[in-house]
Amino acid sequence: MRREDKGDSYVKKRFSIWFGVLFVIYTLLIGWYLFFGANTELPNVYKGTSADPATFMNARQLELSHEFSRIKSLIYFVSIPLEWGIYLFVLYFGLSRVFRNWSKGISRFSFVQIAIYVILLMCINLILTFPLDYINYQVSQAYEISTQSFSSWMKDLFISFWVSNLFMILTVFVIYFFMNRKPKKWWLYAWLLSVPFTVFMMFIQPVVIDPLYNDFYRLEDKQLEEKILSMASRADIPAERVFEVDMSEKTNALNAYVTGIGSNLRIVLWDTTLNTLEDDEILFVMAHEMGHFVMHHLYFNLFASIFLSLIGLYIGAKLLKWAVARYGEKWGVSGINDIASLPVLLLIFSLLSFLVGPIENAVSRSAENDSDVYAIEMTEDPEAAIGAFQELTINGLSEVNPPGLVKFFRYGHPTMLERIHLLESYMPKEKEKMKAPSN
């Protein structure tokens, strides 16, 4: 065996051992924290209140909610380093170099080469993450959150795979096009082109992407639709109809949302929400979603996404240049404009996304809290609001007071403890005026 081959074999072996050991230690520590170390006992001040799960969940539901929430969180925390490990595996074992050579051997056109490379890379990712995805699906089935058949789940998985591939191919082609022509400022040109694309995607999402996964149709309950549209009119939301989406074939969880911009704006209710909640509870949920629109959270999210993508591309460009300069020869990557450098770039973006995630969650929790306040002021029905959140907790087996680390990394909404307590302590302004002493 040549010295180069021995050195390459040593690097692969060393990477495999170190990553495997660290991954196992990390998984054990996270598991211990979630199931044993985290203190999630309800503070005494909340016991006996509407936020106390013991007041609206039976002992079995409490047990299931604890188990389900912890298992789902464990899967989430394990999936993060697994994604990073896949990118490093592709680099250290020379698969990125092999994929590049195959794609160049098949076609001389750069777009075709990139398409072939991306599909091969995403296939590796699909294969290596499938066991965890399947476990995630089985857990939801076992706890009766998911009602989706395996064939339907696989169909959604492959739709996501090919939709993601399409957008990935277009994105990667643009990035590497500018890398070849503007190597120092590629990140800026790529960002400038991404802005109209991001807006366009937000516009077509409700009418093109979402219907690939579910059937949407006009709300059959005309009386309820009239009430919702009346609220929308009061909120100056230009909606002419309310859509119902058939989710009961896939889940028992509840949801509703207002999405899209311009003429493609849609008010959507899951049929599971319609089948579970009372009308006044549904009206509170819809008022909450309308609050996001009224307070321009949709546009804030759009502008924040555009701004963060600029920062991410800039930092990504600097880190990619450094990583390729230092490890490129070992990985078989000739330069930043070599398509074989894509796993490095994806790894960098994934790391940056993970780091900024808690900040995004904190901002999102604040926006959700504002929408809760908006909804309760619009409906003036705290009892219905509390009932809606209690049902959401039961049907989704949500943990009312999750571990701190889980809230920090996973919660884009306030905890149910915080949300129900807010509603319980809320006193409408009209009642405050009634209690105020007259002069």
PDB file of N, CA, C and O in Angstrom, residues 42 51-58 62:
ATOM      1  N   LEU A  42     -43.744  21.707  38.116  1.00  0.00           N
ATOM      2  CA  LEU A  42     -44.547  22.925  38.038  1.00  0.00           C
ATOM      3  C   LEU A  42     -44.352  23.750  39.309  1.00  0.00           C
ATOM      4  O   LEU A  42     -44.503  23.236  40.417  1.00  0.00           O
ATOM      5  N   ALA A  51     -53.362  26.555  34.170  1.00  0.00           N
ATOM      6  CA  ALA A  51     -52.109  26.179  33.521  1.00  0.00           C
ATOM      7  C   ALA A  51     -51.547  24.877  34.075  1.00  0.00           C
ATOM      8  O   ALA A  51     -50.605  24.314  33.503  1.00  0.00           O
ATOM      9  N   ASP A  52     -52.090  24.393  35.154  1.00  0.00           N
ATOM     10  CA  ASP A  52     -51.647  23.134  35.753  1.00  0.00           C
ATOM     11  C   ASP A  52     -52.222  21.977  34.943  1.00  0.00           C
ATOM     12  O   ASP A  52     -53.437  21.792  34.890  1.00  0.00           O
ATOM     13  N   PRO A  53     -51.370  21.183  34.288  1.00  0.00           N
ATOM     14  CA  PRO A  53     -51.894  20.094  33.448  1.00  0.00           C
ATOM     15  C   PRO A  53     -52.714  19.080  34.229  1.00  0.00           C
ATOM     16  O   PRO A  53     -53.560  18.395  33.652  1.00  0.00           O
ATOM     17  N   ALA A  54     -52.485  18.999  35.542  1.00  0.00           N
ATOM     18  CA  ALA A  54     -53.253  18.049  36.357  1.00  0.00           C
ATOM     19  C   ALA A  54     -54.728  18.432  36.440  1.00  0.00           C
ATOM     20  O   ALA A  54     -55.568  17.602  36.793  1.00  0.00           O
ATOM     21  N   THR A  55     -55.058  19.683  36.087  1.00  0.00           N
ATOM     22  CA  THR A  55     -56.447  20.130  36.149  1.00  0.00           C
ATOM     23  C   THR A  55     -57.226  19.828  34.873  1.00  0.00           C
ATOM     24  O   THR A  55     -58.455  19.906  34.875  1.00  0.00           O
ATOM     25  N   PHE A  56     -56.519  19.497  33.780  1.00  0.00           N
ATOM     26  CA  PHE A  56     -57.242  19.211  32.529  1.00  0.00           C
ATOM     27  C   PHE A  56     -56.715  17.974  31.796  1.00  0.00           C
ATOM     28  O   PHE A  56     -57.210  17.636  30.725  1.00  0.00           O
ATOM     29  N   MET A  57     -55.722  17.280  32.373  1.00  0.00           N
ATOM     30  CA  MET A  57     -55.220  16.037  31.796  1.00  0.00           C
ATOM     31  C   MET A  57     -55.272  14.950  32.864  1.00  0.00           C
ATOM     32  O   MET A  57     -54.997  15.219  34.046  1.00  0.00           O
ATOM     33  N   ASN A  58     -55.618  13.727  32.450  1.00  0.00           N
ATOM     34  CA  ASN A  58     -55.607  12.637  33.419  1.00  0.00           C
ATOM     35  C   ASN A  58     -54.185  12.105  33.588  1.00  0.00           C
ATOM     36  O   ASN A  58     -53.257  12.521  32.872  1.00  0.00           O
ATOM     37  N   LEU A  62     -50.812  12.720  31.209  1.00  0.00           N
ATOM     38  CA  LEU A  62     -49.618  13.379  31.743  1.00  0.00           C
ATOM     39  C   LEU A  62     -48.372  12.536  31.492  1.00  0.00           C
ATOM     40  O   LEU A  62     -47.320  13.054  31.102  1.00  0.00           O
TER      41      LEU A  62
END
